[in-house]
PDB file of C-alpha atoms and ligand atoms in Angstrom:
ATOM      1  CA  UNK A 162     220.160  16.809-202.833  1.00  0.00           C
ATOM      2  CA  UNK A 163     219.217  17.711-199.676  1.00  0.00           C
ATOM      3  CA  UNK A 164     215.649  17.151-199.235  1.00  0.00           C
ATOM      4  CA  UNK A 165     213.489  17.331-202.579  1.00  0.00           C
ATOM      5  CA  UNK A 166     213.200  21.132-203.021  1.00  0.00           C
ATOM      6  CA  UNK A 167     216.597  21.764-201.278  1.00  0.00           C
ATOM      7  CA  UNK A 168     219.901  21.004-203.611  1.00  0.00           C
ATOM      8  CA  UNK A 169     223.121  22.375-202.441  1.00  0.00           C
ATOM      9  CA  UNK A 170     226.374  23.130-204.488  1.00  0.00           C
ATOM     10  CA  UNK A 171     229.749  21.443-202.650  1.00  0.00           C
ATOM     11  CA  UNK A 172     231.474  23.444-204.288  1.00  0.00           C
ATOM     12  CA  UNK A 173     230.108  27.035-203.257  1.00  0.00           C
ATOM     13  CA  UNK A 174     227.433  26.008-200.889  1.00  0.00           C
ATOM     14  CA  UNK A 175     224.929  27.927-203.189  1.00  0.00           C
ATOM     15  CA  UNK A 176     221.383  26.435-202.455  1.00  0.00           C
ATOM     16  CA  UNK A 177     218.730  25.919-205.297  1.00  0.00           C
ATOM     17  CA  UNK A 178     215.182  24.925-205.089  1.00  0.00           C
ATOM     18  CA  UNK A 179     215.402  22.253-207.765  1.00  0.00           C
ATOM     19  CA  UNK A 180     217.697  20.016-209.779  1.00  0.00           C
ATOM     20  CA  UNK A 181     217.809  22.010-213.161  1.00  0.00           C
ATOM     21  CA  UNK A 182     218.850  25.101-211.485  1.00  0.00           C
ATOM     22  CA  UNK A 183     221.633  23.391-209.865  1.00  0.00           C
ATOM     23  CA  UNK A 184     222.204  22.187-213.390  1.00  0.00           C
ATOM     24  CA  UNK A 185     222.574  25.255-214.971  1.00  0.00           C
ATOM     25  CA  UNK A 186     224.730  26.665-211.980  1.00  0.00           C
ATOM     26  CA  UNK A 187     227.360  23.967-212.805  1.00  0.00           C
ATOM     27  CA  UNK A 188     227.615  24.684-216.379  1.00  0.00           C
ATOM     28  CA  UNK A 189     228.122  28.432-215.898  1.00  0.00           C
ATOM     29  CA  UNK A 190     229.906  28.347-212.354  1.00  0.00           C
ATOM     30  CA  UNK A 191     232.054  24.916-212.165  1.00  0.00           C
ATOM     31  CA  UNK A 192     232.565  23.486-215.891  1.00  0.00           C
ATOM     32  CA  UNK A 193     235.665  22.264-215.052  1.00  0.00           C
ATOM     33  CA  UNK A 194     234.119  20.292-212.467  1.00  0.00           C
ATOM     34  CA  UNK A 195     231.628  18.195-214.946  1.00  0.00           C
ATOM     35  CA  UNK A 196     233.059  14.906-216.387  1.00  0.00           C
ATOM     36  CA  UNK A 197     232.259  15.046-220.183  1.00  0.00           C
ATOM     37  CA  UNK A 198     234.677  12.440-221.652  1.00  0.00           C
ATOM     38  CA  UNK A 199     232.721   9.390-223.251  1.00  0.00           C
ATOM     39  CA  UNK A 200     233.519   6.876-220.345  1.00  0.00           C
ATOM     40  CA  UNK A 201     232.202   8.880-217.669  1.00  0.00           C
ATOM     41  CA  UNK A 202     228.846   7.837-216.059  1.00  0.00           C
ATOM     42  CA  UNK A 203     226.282   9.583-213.664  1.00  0.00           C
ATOM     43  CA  UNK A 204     225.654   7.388-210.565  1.00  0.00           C
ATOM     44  CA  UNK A 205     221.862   8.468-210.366  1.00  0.00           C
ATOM     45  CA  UNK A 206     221.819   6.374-213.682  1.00  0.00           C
ATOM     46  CA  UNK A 207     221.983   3.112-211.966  1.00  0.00           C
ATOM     47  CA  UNK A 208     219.720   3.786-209.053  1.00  0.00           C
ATOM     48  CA  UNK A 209     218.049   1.160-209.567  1.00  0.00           C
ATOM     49  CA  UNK A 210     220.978  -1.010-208.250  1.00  0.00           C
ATOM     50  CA  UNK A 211     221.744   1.742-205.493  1.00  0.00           C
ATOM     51  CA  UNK A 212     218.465   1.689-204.348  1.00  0.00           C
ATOM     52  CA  UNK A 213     218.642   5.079-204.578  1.00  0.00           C
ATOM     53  CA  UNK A 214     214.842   5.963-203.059  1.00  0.00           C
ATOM     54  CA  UNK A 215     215.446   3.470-199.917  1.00  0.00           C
ATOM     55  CA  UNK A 216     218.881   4.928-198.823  1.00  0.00           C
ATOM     56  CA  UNK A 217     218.231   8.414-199.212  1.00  0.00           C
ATOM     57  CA  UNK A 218     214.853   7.573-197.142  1.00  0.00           C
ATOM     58  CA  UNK A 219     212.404   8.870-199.700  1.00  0.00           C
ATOM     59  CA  UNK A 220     210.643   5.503-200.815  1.00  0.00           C
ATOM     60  CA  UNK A 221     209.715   2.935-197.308  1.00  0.00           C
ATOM     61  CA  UNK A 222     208.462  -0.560-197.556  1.00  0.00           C
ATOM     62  CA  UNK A 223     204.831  -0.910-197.448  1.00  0.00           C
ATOM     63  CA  UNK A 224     202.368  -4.153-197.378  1.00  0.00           C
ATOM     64  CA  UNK A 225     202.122  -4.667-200.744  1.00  0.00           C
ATOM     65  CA  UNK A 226     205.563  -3.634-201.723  1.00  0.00           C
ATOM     66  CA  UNK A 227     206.628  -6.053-199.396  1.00  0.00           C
ATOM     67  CA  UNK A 228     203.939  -9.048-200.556  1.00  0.00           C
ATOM     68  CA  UNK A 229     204.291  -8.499-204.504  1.00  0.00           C
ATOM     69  CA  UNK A 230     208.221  -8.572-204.879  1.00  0.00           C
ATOM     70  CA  UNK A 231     209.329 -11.273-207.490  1.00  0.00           C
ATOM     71  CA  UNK A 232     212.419 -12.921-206.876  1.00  0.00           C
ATOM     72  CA  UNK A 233     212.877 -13.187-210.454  1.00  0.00           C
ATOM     73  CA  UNK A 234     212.951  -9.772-211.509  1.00  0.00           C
ATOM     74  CA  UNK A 235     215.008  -9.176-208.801  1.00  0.00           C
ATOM     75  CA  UNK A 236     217.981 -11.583-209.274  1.00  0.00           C
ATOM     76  CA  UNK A 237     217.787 -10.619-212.788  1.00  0.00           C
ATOM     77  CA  UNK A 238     218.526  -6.866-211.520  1.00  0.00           C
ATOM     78  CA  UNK A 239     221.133  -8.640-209.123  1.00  0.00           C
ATOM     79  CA  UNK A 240     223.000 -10.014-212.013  1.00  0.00           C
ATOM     80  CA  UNK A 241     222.771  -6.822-213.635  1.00  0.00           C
ATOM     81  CA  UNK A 242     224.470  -5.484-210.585  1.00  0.00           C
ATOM     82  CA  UNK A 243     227.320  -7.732-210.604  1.00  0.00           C
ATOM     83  CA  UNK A 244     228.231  -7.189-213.653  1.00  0.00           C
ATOM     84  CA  UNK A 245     227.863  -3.507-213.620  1.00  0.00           C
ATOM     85  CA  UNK A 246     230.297  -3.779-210.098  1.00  0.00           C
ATOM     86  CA  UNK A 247     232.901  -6.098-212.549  1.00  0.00           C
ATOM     87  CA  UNK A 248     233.377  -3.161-215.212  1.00  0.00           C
ATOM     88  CA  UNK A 249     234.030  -1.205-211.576  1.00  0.00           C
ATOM     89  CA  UNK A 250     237.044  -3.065-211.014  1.00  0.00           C
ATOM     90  CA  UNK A 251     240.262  -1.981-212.140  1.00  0.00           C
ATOM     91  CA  UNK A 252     242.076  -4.758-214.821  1.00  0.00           C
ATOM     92  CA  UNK A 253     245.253  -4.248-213.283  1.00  0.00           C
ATOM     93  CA  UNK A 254     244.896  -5.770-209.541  1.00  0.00           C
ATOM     94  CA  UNK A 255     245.990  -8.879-208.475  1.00  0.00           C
ATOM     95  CA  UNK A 256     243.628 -11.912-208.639  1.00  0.00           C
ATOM     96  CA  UNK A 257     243.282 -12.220-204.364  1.00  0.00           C
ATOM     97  CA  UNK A 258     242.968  -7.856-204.647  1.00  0.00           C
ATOM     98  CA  UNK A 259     240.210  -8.352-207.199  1.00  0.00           C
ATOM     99  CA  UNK A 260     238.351 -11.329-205.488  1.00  0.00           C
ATOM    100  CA  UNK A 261     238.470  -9.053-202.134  1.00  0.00           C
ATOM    101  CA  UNK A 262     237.077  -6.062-204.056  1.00  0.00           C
ATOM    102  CA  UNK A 263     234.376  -7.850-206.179  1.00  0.00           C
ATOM    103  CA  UNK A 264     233.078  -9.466-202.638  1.00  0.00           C
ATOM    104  CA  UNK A 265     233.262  -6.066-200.681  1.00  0.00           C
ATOM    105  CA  UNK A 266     230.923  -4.195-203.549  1.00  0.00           C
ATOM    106  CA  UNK A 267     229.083  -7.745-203.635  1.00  0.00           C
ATOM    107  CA  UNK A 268     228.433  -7.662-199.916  1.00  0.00           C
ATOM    108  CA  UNK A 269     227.626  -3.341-199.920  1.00  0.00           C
ATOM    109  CA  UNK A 270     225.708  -3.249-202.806  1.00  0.00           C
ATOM    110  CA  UNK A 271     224.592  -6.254-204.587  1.00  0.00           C
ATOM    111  CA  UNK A 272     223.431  -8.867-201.536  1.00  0.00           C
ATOM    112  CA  UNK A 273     220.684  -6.176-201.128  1.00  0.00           C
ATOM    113  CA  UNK A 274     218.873  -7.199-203.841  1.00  0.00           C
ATOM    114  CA  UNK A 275     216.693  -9.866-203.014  1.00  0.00           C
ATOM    115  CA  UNK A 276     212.861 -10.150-201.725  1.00  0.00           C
ATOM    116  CA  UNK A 277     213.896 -10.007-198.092  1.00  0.00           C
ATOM    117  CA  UNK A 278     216.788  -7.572-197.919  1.00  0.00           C
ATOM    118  CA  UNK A 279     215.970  -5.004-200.539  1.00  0.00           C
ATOM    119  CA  UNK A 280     213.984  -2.650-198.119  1.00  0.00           C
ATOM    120  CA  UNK A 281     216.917  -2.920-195.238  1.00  0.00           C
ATOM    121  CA  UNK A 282     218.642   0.245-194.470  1.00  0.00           C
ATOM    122  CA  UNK A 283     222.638  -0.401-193.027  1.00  0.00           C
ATOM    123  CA  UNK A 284     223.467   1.698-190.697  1.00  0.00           C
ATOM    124  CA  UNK A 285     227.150   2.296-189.751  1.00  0.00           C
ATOM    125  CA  UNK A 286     228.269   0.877-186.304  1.00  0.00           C
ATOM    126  CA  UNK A 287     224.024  -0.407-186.018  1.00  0.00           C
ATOM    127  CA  UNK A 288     225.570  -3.717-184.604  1.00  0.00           C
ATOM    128  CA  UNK A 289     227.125  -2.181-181.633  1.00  0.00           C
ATOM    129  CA  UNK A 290     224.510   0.575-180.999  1.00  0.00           C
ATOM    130  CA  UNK A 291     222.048  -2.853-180.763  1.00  0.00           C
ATOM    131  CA  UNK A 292     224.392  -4.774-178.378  1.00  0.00           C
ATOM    132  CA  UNK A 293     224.651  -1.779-176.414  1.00  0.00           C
ATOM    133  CA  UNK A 294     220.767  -1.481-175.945  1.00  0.00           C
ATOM    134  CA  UNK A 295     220.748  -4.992-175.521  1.00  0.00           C
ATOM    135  CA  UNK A 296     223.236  -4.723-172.517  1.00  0.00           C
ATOM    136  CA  UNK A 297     221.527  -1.666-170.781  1.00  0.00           C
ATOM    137  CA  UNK A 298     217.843  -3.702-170.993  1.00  0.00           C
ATOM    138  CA  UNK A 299     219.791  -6.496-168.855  1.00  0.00           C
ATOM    139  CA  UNK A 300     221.467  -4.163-166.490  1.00  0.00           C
ATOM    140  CA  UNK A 301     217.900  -1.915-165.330  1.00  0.00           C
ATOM    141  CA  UNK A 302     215.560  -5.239-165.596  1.00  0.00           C
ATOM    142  CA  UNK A 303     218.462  -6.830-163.118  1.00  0.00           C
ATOM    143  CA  UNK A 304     218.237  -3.769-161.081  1.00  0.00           C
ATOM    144  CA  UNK A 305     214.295  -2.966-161.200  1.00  0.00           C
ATOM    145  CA  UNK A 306     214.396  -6.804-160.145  1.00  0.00           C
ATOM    146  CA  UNK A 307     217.102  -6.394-157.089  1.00  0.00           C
ATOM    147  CA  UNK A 308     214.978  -3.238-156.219  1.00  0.00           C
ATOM    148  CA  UNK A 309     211.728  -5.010-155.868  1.00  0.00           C
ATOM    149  CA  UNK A 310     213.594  -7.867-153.854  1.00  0.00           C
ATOM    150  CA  UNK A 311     214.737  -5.101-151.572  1.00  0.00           C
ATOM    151  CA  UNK A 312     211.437  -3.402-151.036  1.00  0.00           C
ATOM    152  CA  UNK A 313     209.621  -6.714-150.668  1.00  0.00           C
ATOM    153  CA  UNK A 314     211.998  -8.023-147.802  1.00  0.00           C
ATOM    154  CA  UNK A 315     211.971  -4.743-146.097  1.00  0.00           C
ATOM    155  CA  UNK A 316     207.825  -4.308-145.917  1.00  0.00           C
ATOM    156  CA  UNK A 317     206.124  -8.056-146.388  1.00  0.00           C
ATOM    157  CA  UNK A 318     208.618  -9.984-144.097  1.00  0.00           C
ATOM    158  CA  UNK A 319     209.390  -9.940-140.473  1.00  0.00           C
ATOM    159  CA  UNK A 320     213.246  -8.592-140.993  1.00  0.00           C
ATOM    160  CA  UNK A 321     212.300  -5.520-141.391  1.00  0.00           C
ATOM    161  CA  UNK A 322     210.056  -5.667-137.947  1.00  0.00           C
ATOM    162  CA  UNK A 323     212.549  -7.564-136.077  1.00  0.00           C
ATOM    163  CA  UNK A 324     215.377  -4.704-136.492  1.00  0.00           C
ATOM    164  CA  UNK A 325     213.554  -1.777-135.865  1.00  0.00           C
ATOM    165  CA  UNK A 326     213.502  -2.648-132.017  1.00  0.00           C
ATOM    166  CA  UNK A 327     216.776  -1.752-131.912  1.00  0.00           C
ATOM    167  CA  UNK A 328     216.176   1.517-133.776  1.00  0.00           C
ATOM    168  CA  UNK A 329     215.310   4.107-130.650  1.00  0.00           C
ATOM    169  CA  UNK A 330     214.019   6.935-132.964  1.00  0.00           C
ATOM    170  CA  UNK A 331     211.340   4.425-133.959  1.00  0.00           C
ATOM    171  CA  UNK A 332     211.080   2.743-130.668  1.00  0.00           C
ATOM    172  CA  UNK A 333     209.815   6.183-128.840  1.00  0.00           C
ATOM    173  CA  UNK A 334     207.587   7.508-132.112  1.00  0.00           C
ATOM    174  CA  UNK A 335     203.976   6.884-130.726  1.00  0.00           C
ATOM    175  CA  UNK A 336     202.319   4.759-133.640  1.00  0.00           C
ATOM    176  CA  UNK A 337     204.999   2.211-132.273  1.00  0.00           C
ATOM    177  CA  UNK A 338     203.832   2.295-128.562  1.00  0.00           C
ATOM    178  CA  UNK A 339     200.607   1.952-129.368  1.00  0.00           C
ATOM    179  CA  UNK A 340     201.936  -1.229-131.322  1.00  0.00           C
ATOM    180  CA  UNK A 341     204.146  -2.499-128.641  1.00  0.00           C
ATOM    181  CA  UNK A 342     203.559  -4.910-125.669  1.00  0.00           C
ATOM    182  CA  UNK A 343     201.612  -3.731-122.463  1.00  0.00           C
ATOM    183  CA  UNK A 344     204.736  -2.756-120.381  1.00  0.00           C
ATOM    184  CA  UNK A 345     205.075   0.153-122.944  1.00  0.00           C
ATOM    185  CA  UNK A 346     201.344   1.421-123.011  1.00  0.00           C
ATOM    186  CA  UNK A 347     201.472   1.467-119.367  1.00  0.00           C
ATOM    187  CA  UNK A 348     204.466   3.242-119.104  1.00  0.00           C
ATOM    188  CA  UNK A 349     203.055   6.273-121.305  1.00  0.00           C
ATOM    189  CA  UNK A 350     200.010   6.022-119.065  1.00  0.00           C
ATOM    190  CA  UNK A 351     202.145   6.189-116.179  1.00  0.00           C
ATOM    191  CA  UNK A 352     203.956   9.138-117.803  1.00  0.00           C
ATOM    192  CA  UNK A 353     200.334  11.005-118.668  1.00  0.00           C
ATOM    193  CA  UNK A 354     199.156  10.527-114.899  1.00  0.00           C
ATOM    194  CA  UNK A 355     202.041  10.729-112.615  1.00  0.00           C
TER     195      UNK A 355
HETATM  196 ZN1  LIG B 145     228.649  26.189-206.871  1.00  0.00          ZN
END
């Protein structure tokens, strides 16, 4: 499913404006692809564990979604979860192989459901995308700060004033001799009326 009226075949790439169609094109166009034995399942079956409508963006947290969750119904769907994950497991691992696994599905699917975490969205590689942002908001606030420094020590203090004595383009521009001690007036009077 791509978006609600757009459902896509992998197998073809045919695209069909709603779920029965696509449906019907597996049954006549990829039977062999359709699991029919007796212990095969259909994911979308236990969406409410995959919170199904979060991931796939469709369903976001509002006020009141937020404000009327009850922890109770919720572990009771997280227990429902775990053991759903157990029957996942295959019987022949090793004890340390199946206490890894069992933790890994714990931690990707079932620590989501509780109150505060059942609206949260992971997002692959999210923790080094925010450490990066957090990094470049150090590096231009240091920067916009140094910059600021700069331009306050060259305008509002006398360093600035004090070095461009020495500068001779500035020296000889006229808003400067008009600035500048008598000697200098007098010598562009002296150079006016010769
Ligand atoms: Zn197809």
């Amino acid at each position: 499913m791509e978006s609600y009226n757009k459902w896509k075949c992998e197998y073809c790439g045919k695209a069909f404006l709603a779920e029965p169609f696509i449906d019907r094109h597996f049954d006549r166009r990829h039977p062999d692809s359709i699991q029919q034995s007796p212990s095969s399942v259909c994911l979308s079956d236990y969406c409410d564990v995959y919170r199904c409508d979060v991931l796939s963006g469709h369903r976001t947290a509002d006020f009141w979604d937020v404000k009327l969750c009850i922890e109770d119904d919720i572990v009771e769907m997280k227990d429902k979860c775990k053991a759903y994950m157990a029957q996942c497991i295959p019987k022949n691992l090793s004890q340390n192989a199946t206490r890894k696994l069992s933790a890994d599905l714990d931690e990707a699917v079932c620590s989501y459901l509780t109150c505060s975490k059942y609206w949260d969205v992971p997002v692959p590689g999210s923790d080094a995308a925010t450490a990066m942002y957090i990094i470049m908001s150090i590096l231009i606030s240091f920067s916009v700060l140094v910059y600021y420094c700069i331009f306050y020590q060259y305008f509002y203090t006398d360093a600035f004033s004090d070095n461009i004595s020495y500068d001779p383009i500035i020296k000889n521009h006229p808003s400067y001799r008009i600035h500048s001690p008598k000697g200098e007036i007098r010598q562009r009077s002296q150079r006016g009326f010769p």
